[in-house]
Coordinates of C-alpha atoms and ligand atoms in Angstrom, one line a residue:
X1 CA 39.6 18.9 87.4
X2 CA 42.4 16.5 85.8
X3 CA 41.7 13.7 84.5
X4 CA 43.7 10.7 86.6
X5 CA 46.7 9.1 85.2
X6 CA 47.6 13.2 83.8
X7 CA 49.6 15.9 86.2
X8 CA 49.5 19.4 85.7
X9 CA 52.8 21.3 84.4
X10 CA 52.3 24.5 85.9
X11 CA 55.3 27.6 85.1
X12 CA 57.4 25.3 83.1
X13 CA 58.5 27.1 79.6
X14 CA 57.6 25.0 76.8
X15 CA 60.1 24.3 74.0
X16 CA 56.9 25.6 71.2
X17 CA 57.2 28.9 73.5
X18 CA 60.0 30.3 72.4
X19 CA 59.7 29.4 68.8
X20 CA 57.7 32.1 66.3
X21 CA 54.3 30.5 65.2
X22 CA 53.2 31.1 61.5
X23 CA 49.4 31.4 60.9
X24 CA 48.3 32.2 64.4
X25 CA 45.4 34.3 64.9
X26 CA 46.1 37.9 66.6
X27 CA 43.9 37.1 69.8
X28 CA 45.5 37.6 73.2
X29 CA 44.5 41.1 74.0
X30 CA 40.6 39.7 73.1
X31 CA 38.9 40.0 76.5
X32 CA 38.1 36.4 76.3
X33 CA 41.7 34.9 76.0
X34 CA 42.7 34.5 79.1
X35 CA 39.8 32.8 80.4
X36 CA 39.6 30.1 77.2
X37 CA 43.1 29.7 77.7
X38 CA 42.6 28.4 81.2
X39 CA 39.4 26.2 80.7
X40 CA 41.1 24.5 78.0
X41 CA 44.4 24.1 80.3
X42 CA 41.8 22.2 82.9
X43 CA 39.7 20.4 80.5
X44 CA 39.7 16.5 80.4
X45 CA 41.7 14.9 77.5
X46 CA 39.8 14.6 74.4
X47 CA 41.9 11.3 73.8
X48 CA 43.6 8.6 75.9
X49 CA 47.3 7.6 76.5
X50 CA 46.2 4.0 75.9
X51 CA 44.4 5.0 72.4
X52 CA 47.7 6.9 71.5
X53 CA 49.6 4.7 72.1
X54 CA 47.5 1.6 70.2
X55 CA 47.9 3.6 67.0
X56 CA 51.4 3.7 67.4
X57 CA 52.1 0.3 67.0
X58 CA 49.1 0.1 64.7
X59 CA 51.0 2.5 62.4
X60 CA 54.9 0.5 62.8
X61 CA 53.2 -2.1 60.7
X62 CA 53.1 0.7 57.8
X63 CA 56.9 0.4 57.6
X64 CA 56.8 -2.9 55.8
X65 CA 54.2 -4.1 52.7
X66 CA 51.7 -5.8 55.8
X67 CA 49.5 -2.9 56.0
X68 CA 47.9 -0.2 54.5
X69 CA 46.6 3.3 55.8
X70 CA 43.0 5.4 54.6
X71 CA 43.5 8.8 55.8
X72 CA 40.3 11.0 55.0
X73 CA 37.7 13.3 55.7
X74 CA 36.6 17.6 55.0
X75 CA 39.2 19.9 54.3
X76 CA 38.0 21.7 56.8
X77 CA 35.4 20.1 59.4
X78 CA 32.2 22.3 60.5
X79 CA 30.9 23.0 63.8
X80 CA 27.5 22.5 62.3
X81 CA 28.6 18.8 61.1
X82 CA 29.4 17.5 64.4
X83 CA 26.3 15.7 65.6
X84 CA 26.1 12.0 66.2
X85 CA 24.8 11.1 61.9
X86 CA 26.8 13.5 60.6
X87 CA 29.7 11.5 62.3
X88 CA 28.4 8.3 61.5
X89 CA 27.7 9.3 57.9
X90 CA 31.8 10.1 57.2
X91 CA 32.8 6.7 58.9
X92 CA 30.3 4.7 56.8
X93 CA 32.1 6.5 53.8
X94 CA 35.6 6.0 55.0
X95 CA 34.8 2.1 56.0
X96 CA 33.5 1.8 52.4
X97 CA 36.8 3.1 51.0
X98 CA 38.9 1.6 53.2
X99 CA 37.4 -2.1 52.9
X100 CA 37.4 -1.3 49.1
X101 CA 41.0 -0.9 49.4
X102 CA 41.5 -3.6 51.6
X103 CA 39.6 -6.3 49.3
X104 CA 41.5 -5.1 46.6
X105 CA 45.0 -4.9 47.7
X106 CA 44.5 -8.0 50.0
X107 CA 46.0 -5.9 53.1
X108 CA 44.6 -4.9 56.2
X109 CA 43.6 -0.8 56.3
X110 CA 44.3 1.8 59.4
X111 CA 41.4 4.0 58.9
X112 CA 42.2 7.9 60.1
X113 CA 39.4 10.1 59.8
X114 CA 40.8 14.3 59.1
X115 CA 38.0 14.7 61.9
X116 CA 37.3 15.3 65.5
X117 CA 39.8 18.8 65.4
X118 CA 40.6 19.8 61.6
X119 CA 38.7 23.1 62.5
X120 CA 41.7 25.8 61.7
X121 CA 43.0 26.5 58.3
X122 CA 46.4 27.7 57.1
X123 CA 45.8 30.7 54.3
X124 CA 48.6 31.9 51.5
X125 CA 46.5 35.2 51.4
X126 CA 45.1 36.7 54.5
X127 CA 42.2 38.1 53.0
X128 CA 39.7 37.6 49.7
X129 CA 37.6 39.7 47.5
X130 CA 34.0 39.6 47.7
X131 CA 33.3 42.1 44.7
X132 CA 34.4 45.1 45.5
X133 CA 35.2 44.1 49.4
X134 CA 38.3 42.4 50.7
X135 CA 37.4 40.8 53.5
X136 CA 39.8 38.6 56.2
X137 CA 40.2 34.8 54.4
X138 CA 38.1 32.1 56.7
X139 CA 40.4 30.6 58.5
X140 CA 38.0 27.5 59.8
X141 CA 35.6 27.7 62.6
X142 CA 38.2 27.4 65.6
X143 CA 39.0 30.8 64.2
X144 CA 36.3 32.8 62.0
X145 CA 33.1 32.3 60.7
X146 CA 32.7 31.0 56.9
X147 CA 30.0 34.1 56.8
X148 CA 31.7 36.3 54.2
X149 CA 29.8 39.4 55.2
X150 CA 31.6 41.9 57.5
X151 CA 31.7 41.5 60.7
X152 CA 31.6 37.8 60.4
X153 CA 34.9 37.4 59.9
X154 CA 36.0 38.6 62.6
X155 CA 38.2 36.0 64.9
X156 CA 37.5 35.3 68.3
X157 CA 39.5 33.1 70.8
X158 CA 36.1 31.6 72.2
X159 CA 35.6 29.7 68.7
X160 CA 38.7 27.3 70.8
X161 CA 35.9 26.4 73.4
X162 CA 33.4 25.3 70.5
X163 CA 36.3 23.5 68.5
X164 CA 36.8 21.4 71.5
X165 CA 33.7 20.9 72.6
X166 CA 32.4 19.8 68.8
X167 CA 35.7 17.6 68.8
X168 CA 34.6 15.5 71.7
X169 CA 31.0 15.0 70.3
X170 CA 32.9 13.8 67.6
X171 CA 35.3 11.6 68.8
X172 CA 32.6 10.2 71.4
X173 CA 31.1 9.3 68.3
X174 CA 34.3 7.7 66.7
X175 CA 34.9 5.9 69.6
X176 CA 32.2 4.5 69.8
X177 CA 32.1 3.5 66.0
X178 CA 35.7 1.4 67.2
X179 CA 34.1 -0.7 69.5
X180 CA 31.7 -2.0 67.1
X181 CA 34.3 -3.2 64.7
X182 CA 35.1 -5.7 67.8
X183 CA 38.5 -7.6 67.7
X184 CA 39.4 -6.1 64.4
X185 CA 39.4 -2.8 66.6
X186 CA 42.9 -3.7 67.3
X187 CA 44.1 -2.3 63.9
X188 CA 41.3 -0.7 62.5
X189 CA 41.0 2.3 64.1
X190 CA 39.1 4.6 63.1
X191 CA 41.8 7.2 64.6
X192 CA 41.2 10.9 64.4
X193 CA 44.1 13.6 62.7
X194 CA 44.0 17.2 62.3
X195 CA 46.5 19.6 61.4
X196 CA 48.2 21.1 64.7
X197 CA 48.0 25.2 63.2
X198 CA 47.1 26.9 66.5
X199 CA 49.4 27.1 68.9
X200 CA 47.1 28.4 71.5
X201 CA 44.5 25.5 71.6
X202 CA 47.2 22.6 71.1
X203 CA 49.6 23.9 73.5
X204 CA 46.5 24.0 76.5
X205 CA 45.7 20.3 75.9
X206 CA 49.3 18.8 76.2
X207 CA 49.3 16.5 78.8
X208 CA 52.2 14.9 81.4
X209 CA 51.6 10.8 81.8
X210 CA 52.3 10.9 85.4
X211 CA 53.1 7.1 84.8
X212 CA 55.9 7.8 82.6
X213 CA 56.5 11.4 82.7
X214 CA 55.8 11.7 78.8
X215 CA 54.0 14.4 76.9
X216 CA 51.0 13.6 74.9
X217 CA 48.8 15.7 72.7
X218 CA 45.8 15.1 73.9
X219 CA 43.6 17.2 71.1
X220 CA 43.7 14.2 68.8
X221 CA 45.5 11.2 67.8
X222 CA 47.7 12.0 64.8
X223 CA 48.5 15.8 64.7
X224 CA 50.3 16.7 61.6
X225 CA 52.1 19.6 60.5
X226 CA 51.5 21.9 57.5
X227 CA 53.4 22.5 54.6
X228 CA 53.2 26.3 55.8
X229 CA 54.1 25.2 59.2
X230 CA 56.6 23.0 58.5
X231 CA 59.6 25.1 59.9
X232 CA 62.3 23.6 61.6
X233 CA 62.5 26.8 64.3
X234 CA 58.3 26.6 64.1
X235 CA 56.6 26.3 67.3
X236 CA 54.1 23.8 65.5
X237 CA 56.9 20.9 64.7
X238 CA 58.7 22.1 68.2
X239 CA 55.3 20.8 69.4
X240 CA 55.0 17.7 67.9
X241 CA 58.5 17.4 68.5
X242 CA 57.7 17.6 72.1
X243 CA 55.0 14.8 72.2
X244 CA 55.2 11.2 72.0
X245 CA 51.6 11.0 69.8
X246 CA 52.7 9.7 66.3
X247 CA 53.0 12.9 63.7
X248 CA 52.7 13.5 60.2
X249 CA 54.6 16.0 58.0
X250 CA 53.0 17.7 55.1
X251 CA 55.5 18.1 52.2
X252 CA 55.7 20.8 49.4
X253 CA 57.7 20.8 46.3
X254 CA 59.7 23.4 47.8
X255 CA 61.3 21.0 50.3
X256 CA 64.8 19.9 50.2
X257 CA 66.4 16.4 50.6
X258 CA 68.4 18.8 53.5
X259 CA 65.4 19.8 55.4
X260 CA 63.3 16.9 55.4
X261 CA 65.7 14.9 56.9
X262 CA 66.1 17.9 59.2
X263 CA 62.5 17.3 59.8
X264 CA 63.4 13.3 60.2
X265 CA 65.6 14.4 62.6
X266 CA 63.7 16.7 64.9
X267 CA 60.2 15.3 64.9
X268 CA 62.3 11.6 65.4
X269 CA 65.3 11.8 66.4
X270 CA 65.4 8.1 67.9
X271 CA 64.2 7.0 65.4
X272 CA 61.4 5.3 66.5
X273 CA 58.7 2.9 64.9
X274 CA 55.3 4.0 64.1
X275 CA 56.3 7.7 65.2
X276 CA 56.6 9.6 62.2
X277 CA 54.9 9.7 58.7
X278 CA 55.9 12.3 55.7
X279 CA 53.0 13.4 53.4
X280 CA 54.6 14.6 50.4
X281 CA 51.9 17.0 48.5
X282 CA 54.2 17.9 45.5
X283 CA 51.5 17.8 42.5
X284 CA 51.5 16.0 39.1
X285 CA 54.4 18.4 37.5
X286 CA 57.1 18.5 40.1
X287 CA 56.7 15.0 41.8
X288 CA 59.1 13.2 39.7
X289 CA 61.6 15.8 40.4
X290 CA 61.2 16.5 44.0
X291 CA 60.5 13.5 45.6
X292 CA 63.4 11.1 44.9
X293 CA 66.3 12.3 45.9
X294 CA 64.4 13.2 49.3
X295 CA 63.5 9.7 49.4
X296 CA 66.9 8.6 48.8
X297 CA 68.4 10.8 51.9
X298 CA 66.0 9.9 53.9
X299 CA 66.4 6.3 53.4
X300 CA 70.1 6.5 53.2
X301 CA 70.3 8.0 57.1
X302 CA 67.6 5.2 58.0
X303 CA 65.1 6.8 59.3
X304 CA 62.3 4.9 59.8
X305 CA 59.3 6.7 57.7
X306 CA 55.6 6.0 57.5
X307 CA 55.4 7.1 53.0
X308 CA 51.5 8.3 52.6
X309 CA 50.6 10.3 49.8
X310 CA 48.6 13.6 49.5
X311 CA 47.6 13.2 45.8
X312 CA 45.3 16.8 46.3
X313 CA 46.9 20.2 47.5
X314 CA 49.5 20.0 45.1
X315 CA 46.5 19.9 42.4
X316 CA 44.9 22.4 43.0
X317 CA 43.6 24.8 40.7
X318 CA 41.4 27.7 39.9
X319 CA 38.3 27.1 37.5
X320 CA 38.5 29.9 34.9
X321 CA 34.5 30.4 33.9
X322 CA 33.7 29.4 37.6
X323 CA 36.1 30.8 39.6
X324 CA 35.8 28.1 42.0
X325 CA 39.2 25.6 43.3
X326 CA 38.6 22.4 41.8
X327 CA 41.4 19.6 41.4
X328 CA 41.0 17.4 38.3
X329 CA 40.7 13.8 39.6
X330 CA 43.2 12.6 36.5
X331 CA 46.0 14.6 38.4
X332 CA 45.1 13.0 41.6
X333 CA 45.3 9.7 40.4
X334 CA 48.7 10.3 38.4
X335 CA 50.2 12.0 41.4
X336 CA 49.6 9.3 43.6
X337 CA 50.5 6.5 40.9
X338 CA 53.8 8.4 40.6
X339 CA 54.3 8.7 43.9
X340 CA 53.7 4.8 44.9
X341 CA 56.3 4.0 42.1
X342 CA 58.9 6.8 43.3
X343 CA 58.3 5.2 47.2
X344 CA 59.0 1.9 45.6
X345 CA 61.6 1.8 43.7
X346 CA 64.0 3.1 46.8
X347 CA 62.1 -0.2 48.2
X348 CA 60.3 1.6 50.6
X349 CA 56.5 0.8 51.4
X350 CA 54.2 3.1 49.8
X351 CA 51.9 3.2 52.8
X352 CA 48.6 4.6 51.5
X353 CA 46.7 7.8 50.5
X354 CA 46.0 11.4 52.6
X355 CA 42.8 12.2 50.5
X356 CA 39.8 15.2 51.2
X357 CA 36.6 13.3 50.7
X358 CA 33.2 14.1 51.1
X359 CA 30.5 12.4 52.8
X360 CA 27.9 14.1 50.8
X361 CA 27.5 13.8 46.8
X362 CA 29.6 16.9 46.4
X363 CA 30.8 18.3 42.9
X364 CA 33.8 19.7 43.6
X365 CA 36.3 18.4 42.1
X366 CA 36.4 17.3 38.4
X367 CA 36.2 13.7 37.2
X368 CA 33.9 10.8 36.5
X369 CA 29.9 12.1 36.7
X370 CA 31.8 16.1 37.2
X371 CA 32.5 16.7 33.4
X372 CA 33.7 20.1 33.3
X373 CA 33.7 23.4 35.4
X374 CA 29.7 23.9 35.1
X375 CA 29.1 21.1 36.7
X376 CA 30.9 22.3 39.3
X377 CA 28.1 24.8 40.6
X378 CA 26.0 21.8 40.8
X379 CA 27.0 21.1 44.6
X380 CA 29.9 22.7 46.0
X381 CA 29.4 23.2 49.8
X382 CA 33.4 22.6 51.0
X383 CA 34.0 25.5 53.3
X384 CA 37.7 24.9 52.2
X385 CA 39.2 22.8 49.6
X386 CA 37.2 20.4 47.0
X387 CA 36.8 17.4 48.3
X388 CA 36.3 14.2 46.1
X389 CA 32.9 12.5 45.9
X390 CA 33.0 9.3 47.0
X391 CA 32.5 7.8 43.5
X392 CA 36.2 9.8 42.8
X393 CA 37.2 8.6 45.6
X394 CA 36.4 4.9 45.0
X395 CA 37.9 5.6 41.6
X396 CA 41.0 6.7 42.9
X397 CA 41.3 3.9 45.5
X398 CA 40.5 1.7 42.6
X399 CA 43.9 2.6 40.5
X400 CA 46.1 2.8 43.1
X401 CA 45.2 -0.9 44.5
X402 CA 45.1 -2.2 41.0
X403 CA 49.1 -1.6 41.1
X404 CA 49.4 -3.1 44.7
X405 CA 47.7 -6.3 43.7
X406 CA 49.7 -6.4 40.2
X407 CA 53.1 -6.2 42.2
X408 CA 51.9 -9.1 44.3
X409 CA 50.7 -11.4 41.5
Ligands
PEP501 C1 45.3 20.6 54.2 O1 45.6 19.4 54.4 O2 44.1 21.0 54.2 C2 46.4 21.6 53.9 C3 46.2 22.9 54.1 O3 47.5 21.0 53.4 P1 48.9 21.5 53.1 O4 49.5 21.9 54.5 O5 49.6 20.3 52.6 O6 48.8 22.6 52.2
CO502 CO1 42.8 21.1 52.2

């Protein structure tokens, strides 16, 4: 059944179609494809037009000093994490950081959870050792199991069917977190974001607004696109490219000036407000060289970009006596105090902070109470990335409003 207000786009070939996909699980000869393929293709939107559409002009005002944004949440989220408190639990911790940045910056704060769909992971190595096994890498429970003992790992196309079912419990959930904030609702949010990796499960839940004839991705509210992902000829920013939901673009200290304004150009080419934000991941060594002359193209052609910063995956690093990824929270913070200063001085608003955060008292990455690498063991339970604790977190949030409020003094 379709939901009203969508239509059906039956044997139309998709722009995403004809453009090679990087990180997609080998599944279609599965016996189970097919059918997934076409329940998803028939299944009610997870969001609405009208919610889409609200963070869009929510997120214009991100283009000038009047706002800020809180994007945050798991790494990767669990199917086992779904339920109604677990829900709650990470919007009580991303309302506490976002009203702890709004106090202290004096702004108002767009709250976007990495929830309700962050269920598939990109992986530089497609498998890992487990002694003296190499097993396929988890690729987050839309795709494998976490379970490193073989067969677990094995993928399976049904896993799509669970990721959206566990997304809708979790965006009922979210949704109805936004009415209680009442009239605030109106900037508030919270929205939900995941990164748009598998082409199979986004592509089924693209929708035509039979009012306007527009495509919306109807799998969350802000899809964003990898820094693996990111390629201009990729099905995954074809996609985005294709649909009118605001996007985000992750961005590595690979990128060029050249092909992120590519990038400008494609996911926005009319330039639109509220449409597009760039996510620049480039870690504490490279920001200052990477960043500012993209800044500078991009803000020479005027293109109208949403400036958030992802203080974490370009921080990332392997714990010698551990062996575990931590990130060390000093890095974070620099990286994102360097960024805020590179996004201002080309006069452009620094719009706020892409962070992975935990709703539990994790200790994964190291900082305030997480002295060193033993620590470390103490409670590590990310199925992905480490995640600040929310006392990082709060420290974090802390430094970077510090400079926001000094600016406006
Ligand atoms: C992520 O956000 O978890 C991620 C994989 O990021 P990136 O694409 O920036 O590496
Ligand atoms: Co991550």
């Amino acid at each position: 059944m379709r939901s009203p207000g969508f239509t059906a786009d039956f044997g139309e070939l998709w722009p995403w179609e004809s453009m090679p996909a990087a990180q997609q699980p080998e599944w279609r000869e599965h016996a189970a494809y097919g059918e997934v393929c076409r329940t998803l293709a028939s299944a009610p939107p997870l969001v609405t037009v009208a919610e889409i559409q609200h963070l869009r002009w929510s997120l214009a005002r991100l283009l000038t000093a009047e706002a800020l944004i809180l994007q945050a949440g798991d790494c990767a989220e669990s199917f086992y994490e779904c339920t109604e408190p677990h829900t709650t639990e990470k919007l009580r911790v991303i309302d506490t950081l976002g009203d702890r940045l709004g106090d202290l910056a004096d702004r108002s704060v767009i709250r976007v959870g990495r929830m309700g769909g962050q269920f598939a992971k990109p992986r530089s190595q497609a498998t890992e050792r487990h002694g003296e096994l190499s097993i396929p890498s988890f690729r987050g429970h839309m795709i494998n199991s976490e379970i490193a003992a073989p067969p677990t790992r094995q993928i399976n196309p049904r896993r799509m069917l669970w990721a959206y079912d566990a997304s809708g419990k979790v965006l009922r959930a979210m949704r109805e977190h936004r009415r209680g904030y009442g009239r605030m609702t109106a900037l508030a949010g919270p929205w939900s974001s995941h990164e748009a990796l598998v082409i199979d499960y986004e592509a089924q839940l693209v929708r035509r607004d039979s009012d306007t004839n527009d495509l919306y991705l109807t799998s969350t509210h802000l899809p964003w696109v990898g820094e693996r992902t990111r390629h201009l000829d990729g099905a995954q920013v074809a996609l985005l490219a294709s649909v009118v939901n605001p996007a985000g673009c992750k961005i590595g200290p690979t990128a060029t000036p050249d092909d992120v304004l590519h990038l400008c150009e494609t996911l926005n080419p009319r330039r639109e407000l509220g449409r597009l934000m760039l996510i620049p991941r480039m870690g504490r060594d490279r920001i200052q060289d990477v960043l500012p002359p993209i800044v500078r193209r991009v803000v020479n052609a005027g293109h109208p970009v949403i400036w958030v910063s992802d203080p974490m995956h370009g921080n990332t690093v392997k714990s010698p006596e551990v062996g575990l990824k931590t990130r060390y929270l000093a890095d974070v913070i620099t990286e994102a105090l360097q960024f805020r200063d590179i996004i201002e001085e080309n006069r452009q608003h620094a719009a706020g902070l892409h962070i992975e955060v935990a709703a539990s008292d994790v200790t994964e990455c190291i900082g305030g109470s997480v002295k060193g690498e033993d620590d470390l063991l103490r409670h590590y339970s990310s199925l992905c990335d480490p995640r600040l604790n929310v006392d990082q977190a709060t420290e974090l949030i802390e430094a970077w409003a510090k400079g926001v409020a000094t600016r406006q003094a």
